[in-house]
Amino acid sequence: MTLPGHPYFSFVGSELHAEGCSLRDLAQRFQTPLYVYSRQAMLAALCPYQSALQGRAHLICYAVKANSNLSVLKVFAEAGCGFDIVSGGELERVLAAGGDPAKVVFSGVGKTRAEMRQAIEAGVRCFNVESIAELDVLSEVAVSIGRRAPVSLRVNPDVDPKTHPYISTGLKGNKFGIAHAQALEAYLHASRLPGLEVAGIDCHIGSQITETDPYLDALDRVLDLVEAIEAAGIPIHHLDLGGGLGITYADETPPSADALIGLLLQRLQSRGHAHRELLFEPGRSLVGNAGVLVTEVLFLKPSEQKNFCIVDAAMNDLLRPALYEAHMGIVNCKEATTAPALTWDIVGPVCESGDWLGRERQVAVQPGDLLAVMSAGAYGMSMASNYNSRGKPAEVLVDGQSAQLVRRRETTQELFAHEKPE
Ligand SMILES: *Cc1c(COP(=O)(O)O)cnc(C)c1O
């Protein structure tokens, strides 16, 4: 029986499997907490993007920050993807994983001169520039090394993506992008700078978006600008429509990538822009439902007010519930355990009341059971920290019956290796 919304995770007998691998076996081999990713689930999530864009000029740039494990990057590099990066560190990861720098777009509001130089020298496809001040500095850096940097301006279309305020980025009050009203002026400025070459236009309005209207509204606003910018004599080659497509964590019903892209293509066609090269920057929708975090139940602590189920994974391993009050599905890796299903708050060992993974969950648990936190492939390990001197979890990539350890568990010695007692 596969889990609804998780076709690559299913109960075989009574044991939850990732593809052909039992999570219990993986937990025994690699201990817990343990991130487990399904390679097939990632490729299956990429497929609707690729098929919707087949036959037209496009580039799918996987957003590295969603899950930056080298083996995950390699899966997408081998599938022909480019990458959306937000730091020099992510660029190094992409190169280490065999990614093509000519397929990399560099986003982010605070690129340093060193990062700009590093990315120009690596030969990235495009800088997504987020302010007029950044244009000036980027041009200076490019001139200083005798190069021209390809740029898109990230414009802020001021549309409400109707998602959590921490992950909406395309509204006027956000730090991201250049205001719609200033965009034309910014393009004119960019076109006069000696170190820049205008390549395209970019927008990214937020994350975990579950409706199509915000995308279509943003596209309309971007096309209005493209028309104005080209009328001013500056050709725009590609449109980068960002990432942000949501996934099902609980009962959300986001459009599929091919349905969304189908609508965007229709709109482009009806407005006479069908010829444009399209870039997308999906992160969460490619990896979110391809991963789980496996954790062991340490203690049960029932009480009059609340029942606490204390597990060995914590907010340092998976921050989304503490940071966004995000809901993540939690299932017992062994189906039909004999313990009665009570209502539990699933919490970790970290000394913070915000350290919970799930609240008021009805699940049958006993000490020693393994739980799988579902949909943990995106913004899980990539946001993990060492708070409370906890080493980061190990990561495993499953492909059919085979499981590779793609990052080993951190040791405590590694945590303080850079410190020096005086
Ligand atoms: C985070 C981010 C993405 C990816 O967003 P998802 O919601 O994971 O698809 C894409 N582009 C930019 C600029 C980002 O900051």
Tab-separated table of C-alpha atoms and ligand atoms in Angstrom:
chain	number	residue	atom	x	y	z
A	1	MET	CA	0.000	0.000	0.000
A	2	THR	CA	1.551	3.328	-1.016
A	3	LEU	CA	0.969	6.375	1.147
A	4	PRO	CA	-1.398	8.901	-0.410
A	5	GLY	CA	0.694	11.554	-2.184
A	6	HIS	CA	3.887	9.524	-1.704
A	7	PRO	CA	3.999	6.952	-4.489
A	8	TYR	CA	7.608	5.997	-3.747
A	9	PHE	CA	6.933	5.264	-0.068
A	10	SER	CA	4.776	2.248	0.664
A	11	PHE	CA	4.100	-0.449	3.220
A	12	VAL	CA	5.480	-3.791	2.122
A	13	GLY	CA	4.150	-6.303	4.594
A	14	SER	CA	3.887	-4.110	7.663
A	15	GLU	CA	7.114	-2.161	7.053
A	16	LEU	CA	7.345	1.255	5.413
A	17	HIS	CA	9.713	1.219	2.442
A	18	ALA	CA	11.385	3.881	0.348
A	19	GLU	CA	11.259	2.300	-3.105
A	20	GLY	CA	12.601	-1.233	-2.451
A	21	CYS	CA	14.349	-0.469	0.856
A	22	SER	CA	12.838	-0.983	4.291
A	23	LEU	CA	13.243	2.080	6.493
A	24	ARG	CA	13.801	-0.216	9.476
A	25	ASP	CA	16.768	-1.853	7.727
A	26	LEU	CA	18.167	1.551	6.798
A	27	ALA	CA	17.773	2.780	10.386
A	28	GLN	CA	19.598	-0.315	11.632
A	29	ARG	CA	22.421	0.168	9.147
A	30	PHE	CA	22.823	3.933	9.476
A	31	GLN	CA	21.149	4.806	12.821
A	32	THR	CA	18.683	7.633	13.426
A	33	PRO	CA	17.808	10.438	12.885
A	34	LEU	CA	18.246	9.623	9.206
A	35	TYR	CA	17.210	11.397	6.043
A	36	VAL	CA	16.181	8.980	3.278
A	37	TYR	CA	15.647	10.197	-0.287
A	38	SER	CA	14.120	8.374	-3.252
A	39	ARG	CA	15.937	8.944	-6.526
A	40	GLN	CA	12.943	7.800	-8.560
A	41	ALA	CA	10.664	10.237	-6.731
A	42	MET	CA	12.953	13.122	-7.692
A	43	LEU	CA	13.043	12.115	-11.341
A	44	ALA	CA	9.279	11.591	-11.351
A	45	ALA	CA	8.801	15.116	-9.960
A	46	LEU	CA	11.058	16.544	-12.679
A	47	CYS	CA	9.239	14.744	-15.461
A	48	PRO	CA	6.121	16.991	-15.720
A	49	TYR	CA	8.367	20.072	-15.949
A	50	GLN	CA	10.388	18.490	-18.737
A	51	SER	CA	7.431	17.174	-20.687
A	52	ALA	CA	5.511	20.471	-20.485
A	53	LEU	CA	8.544	22.326	-21.869
A	54	GLN	CA	9.621	19.761	-24.426
A	55	GLY	CA	10.241	21.125	-27.897
A	56	ARG	CA	10.767	24.716	-26.812
A	57	ALA	CA	13.838	26.603	-25.602
A	58	HIS	CA	13.944	26.207	-21.822
A	59	LEU	CA	16.124	25.522	-18.810
A	60	ILE	CA	15.006	23.979	-15.529
A	61	CYS	CA	17.287	25.294	-12.797
A	62	TYR	CA	16.939	23.201	-9.643
A	63	ALA	CA	17.039	25.534	-6.604
A	64	VAL	CA	20.025	24.184	-4.697
A	65	LYS	CA	18.993	25.553	-1.315
A	66	ALA	CA	16.041	23.144	-1.105
A	67	ASN	CA	18.421	20.194	-0.735
A	68	SER	CA	22.065	20.692	-1.545
A	69	ASN	CA	23.478	17.209	-1.012
A	70	LEU	CA	26.016	16.509	-3.779
A	71	SER	CA	24.296	13.282	-4.762
A	72	VAL	CA	20.947	15.053	-5.099
A	73	LEU	CA	22.601	17.708	-7.279
A	74	LYS	CA	24.149	14.948	-9.360
A	75	VAL	CA	20.737	13.360	-9.987
A	76	PHE	CA	19.508	16.658	-11.438
A	77	ALA	CA	22.731	17.443	-13.316
A	78	GLU	CA	22.551	14.034	-15.018
A	79	ALA	CA	18.908	14.687	-15.902
A	80	GLY	CA	20.026	17.795	-17.805
A	81	CYS	CA	19.035	20.422	-15.256
A	82	GLY	CA	20.711	23.701	-14.531
A	83	PHE	CA	20.828	25.177	-11.045
A	84	ASP	CA	19.595	28.233	-9.194
A	85	ILE	CA	22.184	29.225	-6.589
A	86	VAL	CA	22.169	31.869	-3.868
A	87	SER	CA	25.802	31.804	-2.713
A	88	GLY	CA	29.358	31.067	-3.775
A	89	GLY	CA	29.175	27.986	-1.583
A	90	GLU	CA	26.273	26.628	-3.606
A	91	LEU	CA	28.225	27.303	-6.814
A	92	GLU	CA	31.095	25.183	-5.480
A	93	ARG	CA	28.652	22.420	-4.626
A	94	VAL	CA	27.185	22.479	-8.140
A	95	LEU	CA	30.651	22.254	-9.681
A	96	ALA	CA	31.681	19.466	-7.286
A	97	ALA	CA	28.572	17.512	-8.310
A	98	GLY	CA	29.430	17.814	-12.010
A	99	GLY	CA	26.884	20.559	-12.787
A	100	ASP	CA	27.431	22.773	-15.822
A	101	PRO	CA	28.200	26.392	-14.808
A	102	ALA	CA	26.757	27.586	-18.127
A	103	LYS	CA	23.379	26.379	-16.820
A	104	VAL	CA	23.613	28.202	-13.476
A	105	VAL	CA	21.625	31.294	-12.503
A	106	PHE	CA	22.823	33.230	-9.473
A	107	SER	CA	20.027	34.742	-7.331
A	108	GLY	CA	20.082	36.494	-3.964
A	109	VAL	CA	19.902	40.013	-2.525
A	110	GLY	CA	23.364	40.107	-0.975
A	111	LYS	CA	26.045	38.800	-3.302
A	112	THR	CA	29.554	39.812	-2.227
A	113	ARG	CA	32.203	41.065	-4.649
A	114	ALA	CA	34.128	37.826	-4.101
A	115	GLU	CA	31.059	35.769	-5.009
A	116	MET	CA	30.408	37.890	-8.101
A	117	ARG	CA	33.952	37.390	-9.276
A	118	GLN	CA	33.884	33.670	-8.548
A	119	ALA	CA	30.648	33.279	-10.547
A	120	ILE	CA	31.833	35.370	-13.517
A	121	GLU	CA	35.046	33.353	-13.668
A	122	ALA	CA	33.109	30.078	-13.480
A	123	GLY	CA	31.010	31.294	-16.438
A	124	VAL	CA	27.507	31.253	-14.968
A	125	ARG	CA	24.586	31.659	-17.328
A	126	CYS	CA	23.032	34.701	-15.641
A	127	PHE	CA	23.028	36.873	-12.538
A	128	ASN	CA	19.552	37.596	-11.188
A	129	VAL	CA	20.207	41.081	-9.851
A	130	GLU	CA	18.027	42.381	-7.038
A	131	SER	CA	18.944	46.082	-6.678
A	132	ILE	CA	20.361	49.033	-8.588
A	133	ALA	CA	23.297	49.156	-6.178
A	134	GLU	CA	24.090	45.537	-7.057
A	135	LEU	CA	24.107	46.407	-10.797
A	136	ASP	CA	26.809	49.018	-10.215
A	137	VAL	CA	29.009	46.732	-8.155
A	138	LEU	CA	28.586	43.772	-10.507
A	139	SER	CA	29.572	45.934	-13.476
A	140	GLU	CA	32.655	47.173	-11.616
A	141	VAL	CA	33.714	43.636	-10.693
A	142	ALA	CA	33.223	42.423	-14.284
A	143	VAL	CA	35.227	45.333	-15.742
A	144	SER	CA	38.025	44.714	-13.233
A	145	ILE	CA	38.546	41.207	-14.646
A	146	GLY	CA	37.946	42.195	-18.266
A	147	ARG	CA	34.577	40.462	-18.594
A	148	ARG	CA	30.898	41.273	-19.046
A	149	ALA	CA	28.376	39.743	-16.709
A	150	PRO	CA	25.034	38.518	-18.137
A	151	VAL	CA	22.150	39.900	-16.079
A	152	SER	CA	18.439	39.638	-15.518
A	153	LEU	CA	16.723	41.945	-13.091
A	154	ARG	CA	14.597	40.232	-10.520
A	155	VAL	CA	11.454	42.296	-10.582
A	156	ASN	CA	8.950	42.374	-7.801
A	157	PRO	CA	5.541	42.060	-9.458
A	158	ASP	CA	3.687	42.886	-6.211
A	159	VAL	CA	1.337	39.921	-6.357
A	160	ASP	CA	0.207	37.981	-3.313
A	161	PRO	CA	1.254	34.333	-3.617
A	162	LYS	CA	-1.155	33.464	-0.762
A	163	THR	CA	1.389	31.491	1.187
A	164	HIS	CA	3.099	31.827	4.585
A	165	PRO	CA	4.431	35.402	5.125
A	166	TYR	CA	7.987	34.107	5.717
A	167	ILE	CA	8.049	32.491	2.276
A	168	SER	CA	6.253	35.096	0.177
A	169	THR	CA	8.792	37.179	-1.685
A	170	GLY	CA	6.927	39.068	-4.401
A	171	LEU	CA	5.066	41.658	-2.335
A	172	LYS	CA	5.996	45.323	-2.027
A	173	GLY	CA	7.168	45.022	1.574
A	174	ASN	CA	9.670	42.222	0.805
A	175	LYS	CA	13.413	42.729	0.630
A	176	PHE	CA	13.522	40.853	-2.689
A	177	GLY	CA	13.645	42.216	-6.204
A	178	ILE	CA	13.327	45.622	-7.832
A	179	ALA	CA	9.935	47.343	-7.589
A	180	HIS	CA	7.842	47.069	-10.710
A	181	ALA	CA	7.702	50.860	-11.007
A	182	GLN	CA	11.522	51.151	-10.984
A	183	ALA	CA	12.257	48.242	-13.267
A	184	LEU	CA	12.381	50.110	-16.583
A	185	GLU	CA	14.710	52.734	-15.176
A	186	ALA	CA	16.896	49.971	-13.725
A	187	TYR	CA	17.104	48.254	-17.138
A	188	LEU	CA	18.091	51.532	-18.804
A	189	HIS	CA	20.780	51.931	-16.152
A	190	ALA	CA	22.007	48.336	-16.636
A	191	SER	CA	22.198	48.769	-20.404
A	192	ARG	CA	24.563	51.724	-19.970
A	193	LEU	CA	26.967	49.984	-17.603
A	194	PRO	CA	30.165	48.751	-19.288
A	195	GLY	CA	30.451	45.442	-17.432
A	196	LEU	CA	26.917	44.163	-17.989
A	197	GLU	CA	25.018	42.442	-20.765
A	198	VAL	CA	21.224	42.335	-20.359
A	199	ALA	CA	20.060	38.746	-20.904
A	200	GLY	CA	16.569	38.417	-19.487
A	201	ILE	CA	14.074	39.178	-16.776
A	202	ASP	CA	13.339	37.255	-13.607
A	203	CYS	CA	10.710	36.970	-10.913
A	204	HIS	CA	10.150	34.602	-8.011
A	205	ILE	CA	7.107	35.387	-5.928
A	206	GLY	CA	7.318	32.943	-3.061
A	207	SER	CA	7.297	29.327	-2.017
A	208	GLN	CA	4.735	26.591	-1.320
A	209	ILE	CA	2.307	28.281	-3.758
A	210	THR	CA	-0.774	26.135	-4.316
A	211	GLU	CA	-2.729	28.268	-6.794
A	212	THR	CA	-2.150	29.206	-10.415
A	213	ASP	CA	-3.513	32.770	-10.330
A	214	PRO	CA	-0.517	34.351	-8.582
A	215	TYR	CA	1.766	32.910	-11.305
A	216	LEU	CA	-0.457	34.169	-14.128
A	217	ASP	CA	-0.756	37.605	-12.521
A	218	ALA	CA	3.022	37.766	-12.086
A	219	LEU	CA	3.543	36.697	-15.709
A	220	ASP	CA	1.227	39.458	-16.926
A	221	ARG	CA	3.110	42.035	-14.885
A	222	VAL	CA	6.446	40.740	-16.194
A	223	LEU	CA	5.238	40.794	-19.818
A	224	ASP	CA	4.077	44.409	-19.409
A	225	LEU	CA	7.635	45.231	-18.390
A	226	VAL	CA	9.218	43.196	-21.182
A	227	GLU	CA	7.177	45.154	-23.707
A	228	ALA	CA	8.193	48.484	-22.164
A	229	ILE	CA	11.869	47.491	-21.894
A	230	GLU	CA	12.055	46.266	-25.479
A	231	ALA	CA	10.246	49.400	-26.692
A	232	ALA	CA	13.111	51.301	-25.038
A	233	GLY	CA	15.556	49.369	-27.224
A	234	ILE	CA	16.822	46.704	-24.799
A	235	PRO	CA	16.217	43.136	-26.014
A	236	ILE	CA	15.089	40.602	-23.391
A	237	HIS	CA	16.088	37.060	-24.344
A	238	HIS	CA	14.735	34.844	-21.613
A	239	LEU	CA	11.976	34.918	-19.030
A	240	ASP	CA	12.834	33.324	-15.678
A	241	LEU	CA	9.605	32.625	-13.824
A	242	GLY	CA	11.271	31.401	-10.637
A	243	GLY	CA	10.202	28.461	-8.509
A	244	GLY	CA	7.771	28.213	-5.660
A	245	LEU	CA	5.305	25.533	-6.741
A	246	GLY	CA	3.859	23.911	-3.629
A	247	ILE	CA	3.564	20.261	-2.645
A	248	THR	CA	1.048	18.280	-0.604
A	249	TYR	CA	2.105	18.143	3.039
A	250	ALA	CA	-1.396	17.584	4.432
A	251	ASP	CA	-4.426	18.437	2.306
A	252	GLU	CA	-3.037	21.125	-0.038
A	253	THR	CA	-3.924	20.632	-3.701
A	254	PRO	CA	-1.275	22.456	-5.743
A	255	PRO	CA	-1.525	22.297	-9.543
A	256	SER	CA	0.810	19.845	-11.229
A	257	ALA	CA	3.852	21.401	-12.877
A	258	ASP	CA	2.605	20.496	-16.351
A	259	ALA	CA	-0.835	22.011	-15.703
A	260	LEU	CA	0.750	25.208	-14.403
A	261	ILE	CA	3.214	25.462	-17.277
A	262	GLY	CA	0.429	24.715	-19.755
A	263	LEU	CA	-1.478	27.759	-18.476
A	264	LEU	CA	1.630	29.943	-18.546
A	265	LEU	CA	2.367	28.877	-22.141
A	266	GLN	CA	-1.205	29.718	-23.163
A	267	ARG	CA	-0.857	33.180	-21.641
A	268	LEU	CA	2.504	33.710	-23.377
A	269	GLN	CA	0.953	32.664	-26.667
A	270	SER	CA	-2.075	34.920	-26.320
A	271	ARG	CA	0.153	37.884	-25.558
A	272	GLY	CA	2.507	37.212	-28.474
A	273	HIS	CA	5.497	36.027	-26.433
A	274	ALA	CA	5.450	32.344	-27.351
A	275	HIS	CA	8.970	32.496	-28.812
A	276	ARG	CA	10.718	33.370	-25.551
A	277	GLU	CA	13.112	31.017	-23.824
A	278	LEU	CA	11.727	30.051	-20.422
A	279	LEU	CA	13.622	29.364	-17.229
A	280	PHE	CA	12.155	27.883	-14.055
A	281	GLU	CA	13.762	27.527	-10.628
A	282	PRO	CA	11.864	24.758	-8.811
A	283	GLY	CA	13.177	23.514	-5.482
A	284	ARG	CA	10.572	22.128	-3.101
A	285	SER	CA	8.399	20.618	-5.851
A	286	LEU	CA	11.334	18.479	-7.093
A	287	VAL	CA	12.594	17.099	-3.785
A	288	GLY	CA	10.021	17.760	-1.032
A	289	ASN	CA	8.040	14.584	-1.354
A	290	ALA	CA	11.116	12.547	-2.291
A	291	GLY	CA	12.464	12.499	1.259
A	292	VAL	CA	11.572	11.414	4.780
A	293	LEU	CA	13.249	11.885	8.132
A	294	VAL	CA	13.348	8.633	10.108
A	295	THR	CA	13.452	9.039	13.875
A	296	GLU	CA	13.245	6.663	16.835
A	297	VAL	CA	10.785	7.060	19.696
A	298	LEU	CA	12.833	7.475	22.886
A	299	PHE	CA	10.222	7.998	25.607
A	300	LEU	CA	6.492	8.396	26.011
A	301	LYS	CA	5.397	10.991	28.502
A	302	PRO	CA	1.625	10.980	28.855
A	303	SER	CA	0.139	13.604	31.152
A	304	GLU	CA	-3.190	15.107	32.089
A	305	GLN	CA	-2.957	17.993	29.634
A	306	LYS	CA	-0.861	16.650	26.807
A	307	ASN	CA	0.838	13.460	25.761
A	308	PHE	CA	4.418	13.898	24.654
A	309	CYS	CA	6.162	11.460	22.356
A	310	ILE	CA	9.874	12.241	22.619
A	311	VAL	CA	11.901	11.244	19.567
A	312	ASP	CA	15.592	11.452	18.682
A	313	ALA	CA	15.128	14.019	15.877
A	314	ALA	CA	14.718	17.680	16.747
A	315	MET	CA	14.310	21.185	15.384
A	316	ASN	CA	18.020	21.316	14.588
A	317	ASP	CA	17.500	18.391	12.184
A	318	LEU	CA	14.203	19.662	10.726
A	319	LEU	CA	13.371	23.311	11.342
A	320	ARG	CA	10.189	23.766	9.323
A	321	PRO	CA	7.665	23.061	12.123
A	322	ALA	CA	9.456	25.385	14.582
A	323	LEU	CA	10.119	28.130	12.006
A	324	TYR	CA	6.861	28.196	10.038
A	325	GLU	CA	4.557	26.128	12.245
A	326	ALA	CA	4.600	23.850	9.227
A	327	HIS	CA	2.569	20.670	9.227
A	328	MET	CA	4.420	17.532	8.174
A	329	GLY	CA	2.848	14.099	7.981
A	330	ILE	CA	4.166	11.625	10.573
A	331	VAL	CA	3.631	7.894	10.278
A	332	ASN	CA	4.796	4.864	12.212
A	333	CYS	CA	7.200	2.869	10.017
A	334	LYS	CA	5.498	-0.293	11.246
A	335	GLU	CA	1.877	-0.523	10.236
A	336	ALA	CA	-0.762	-1.795	12.654
A	337	THR	CA	1.284	-1.697	15.809
A	338	THR	CA	-0.651	-3.038	18.771
A	339	ALA	CA	-0.375	0.119	20.897
A	340	PRO	CA	-3.636	2.103	20.953
A	341	ALA	CA	-3.582	5.298	18.909
A	342	LEU	CA	-3.545	8.226	21.332
A	343	THR	CA	-3.029	11.882	20.527
A	344	TRP	CA	0.603	12.891	20.870
A	345	ASP	CA	2.770	15.950	20.497
A	346	ILE	CA	5.876	14.607	18.761
A	347	VAL	CA	8.805	16.541	20.211
A	348	GLY	CA	12.601	16.422	20.120
A	349	PRO	CA	15.282	16.622	22.820
A	350	VAL	CA	16.318	20.245	22.181
A	351	CYS	CA	15.848	22.733	25.013
A	352	GLU	CA	13.207	24.931	23.342
A	353	SER	CA	9.428	24.752	23.629
A	354	GLY	CA	9.354	25.353	19.870
A	355	ASP	CA	11.120	22.030	19.385
A	356	TRP	CA	8.272	19.982	18.005
A	357	LEU	CA	7.835	18.004	14.784
A	358	GLY	CA	4.087	17.470	14.973
A	359	ARG	CA	1.293	18.505	17.304
A	360	GLU	CA	-1.783	16.578	18.347
A	361	ARG	CA	-1.138	13.622	16.099
A	362	GLN	CA	-3.133	10.486	16.388
A	363	VAL	CA	-0.614	7.715	16.038
A	364	ALA	CA	0.014	4.406	17.763
A	365	VAL	CA	3.523	4.486	19.230
A	366	GLN	CA	5.737	2.594	21.636
A	367	PRO	CA	9.286	3.345	22.754
A	368	GLY	CA	11.704	1.972	20.174
A	369	ASP	CA	9.291	2.468	17.274
A	370	LEU	CA	10.513	4.279	14.189
A	371	LEU	CA	8.526	7.233	12.854
A	372	ALA	CA	8.853	8.723	9.381
A	373	VAL	CA	8.366	12.473	9.048
A	374	MET	CA	7.057	12.715	5.492
A	375	SER	CA	7.752	15.371	2.827
A	376	ALA	CA	11.101	16.173	4.439
A	377	GLY	CA	13.197	16.199	1.256
A	378	ALA	CA	13.088	19.997	0.855
A	379	TYR	CA	14.332	22.546	3.400
A	380	GLY	CA	15.065	19.707	5.804
A	381	MET	CA	18.759	18.847	5.879
A	382	SER	CA	19.639	22.087	4.081
A	383	MET	CA	18.323	24.074	7.078
A	384	ALA	CA	19.766	21.733	9.726
A	385	SER	CA	22.039	23.186	12.379
A	386	ASN	CA	24.221	21.967	15.221
A	387	TYR	CA	22.151	23.623	17.968
A	388	ASN	CA	22.598	21.849	21.305
A	389	SER	CA	25.867	20.394	19.915
A	390	ARG	CA	23.951	17.825	17.949
A	391	GLY	CA	25.712	16.408	14.900
A	392	LYS	CA	23.716	16.635	11.698
A	393	PRO	CA	21.895	13.459	10.612
A	394	ALA	CA	23.160	11.067	7.982
A	395	GLU	CA	21.576	11.028	4.511
A	396	VAL	CA	20.823	8.023	2.335
A	397	LEU	CA	19.833	7.955	-1.329
A	398	VAL	CA	17.718	5.003	-2.365
A	399	ASP	CA	17.467	3.689	-5.913
A	400	GLY	CA	15.301	0.587	-6.167
A	401	GLN	CA	16.762	-2.027	-3.809
A	402	SER	CA	20.047	-0.215	-3.309
A	403	ALA	CA	20.788	2.428	-0.706
A	404	GLN	CA	23.874	4.639	-0.679
A	405	LEU	CA	25.062	6.622	2.312
A	406	VAL	CA	25.450	10.038	0.663
A	407	ARG	CA	26.443	11.922	3.801
A	408	ARG	CA	27.685	10.253	6.941
A	409	ARG	CA	26.538	11.317	10.384
A	410	GLU	CA	28.593	14.132	11.912
A	411	THR	CA	30.690	13.199	14.909
A	412	THR	CA	30.881	15.340	18.019
A	413	GLN	CA	34.621	15.870	17.471
A	414	GLU	CA	33.856	17.401	14.080
A	415	LEU	CA	31.531	19.890	15.738
A	416	PHE	CA	34.293	21.521	17.746
A	417	ALA	CA	37.208	20.802	15.434
A	418	HIS	CA	37.508	24.506	14.536
A	419	GLU	CA	37.579	25.679	18.128
A	420	LYS	CA	40.627	26.144	20.289
A	421	PRO	CA	40.448	26.123	24.067
A	422	GLU	CA	42.533	29.072	25.356
B	1	LIG	C1	14.128	29.508	-2.854
B	1	LIG	C2	14.118	29.983	-4.243
B	1	LIG	C3	13.635	29.154	-5.261
B	1	LIG	C4	13.018	27.803	-5.000
B	1	LIG	O1	11.783	27.910	-4.353
B	1	LIG	P1	10.889	26.589	-4.122
B	1	LIG	O2	9.724	27.093	-3.361
B	1	LIG	O3	11.703	25.636	-3.327
B	1	LIG	O4	10.536	26.071	-5.461
B	1	LIG	C5	13.721	29.617	-6.556
B	1	LIG	N1	14.236	30.837	-6.842
B	1	LIG	C6	14.700	31.659	-5.881
B	1	LIG	C7	15.255	32.966	-6.240
B	1	LIG	C8	14.658	31.262	-4.556
B	1	LIG	O5	15.102	32.080	-3.603
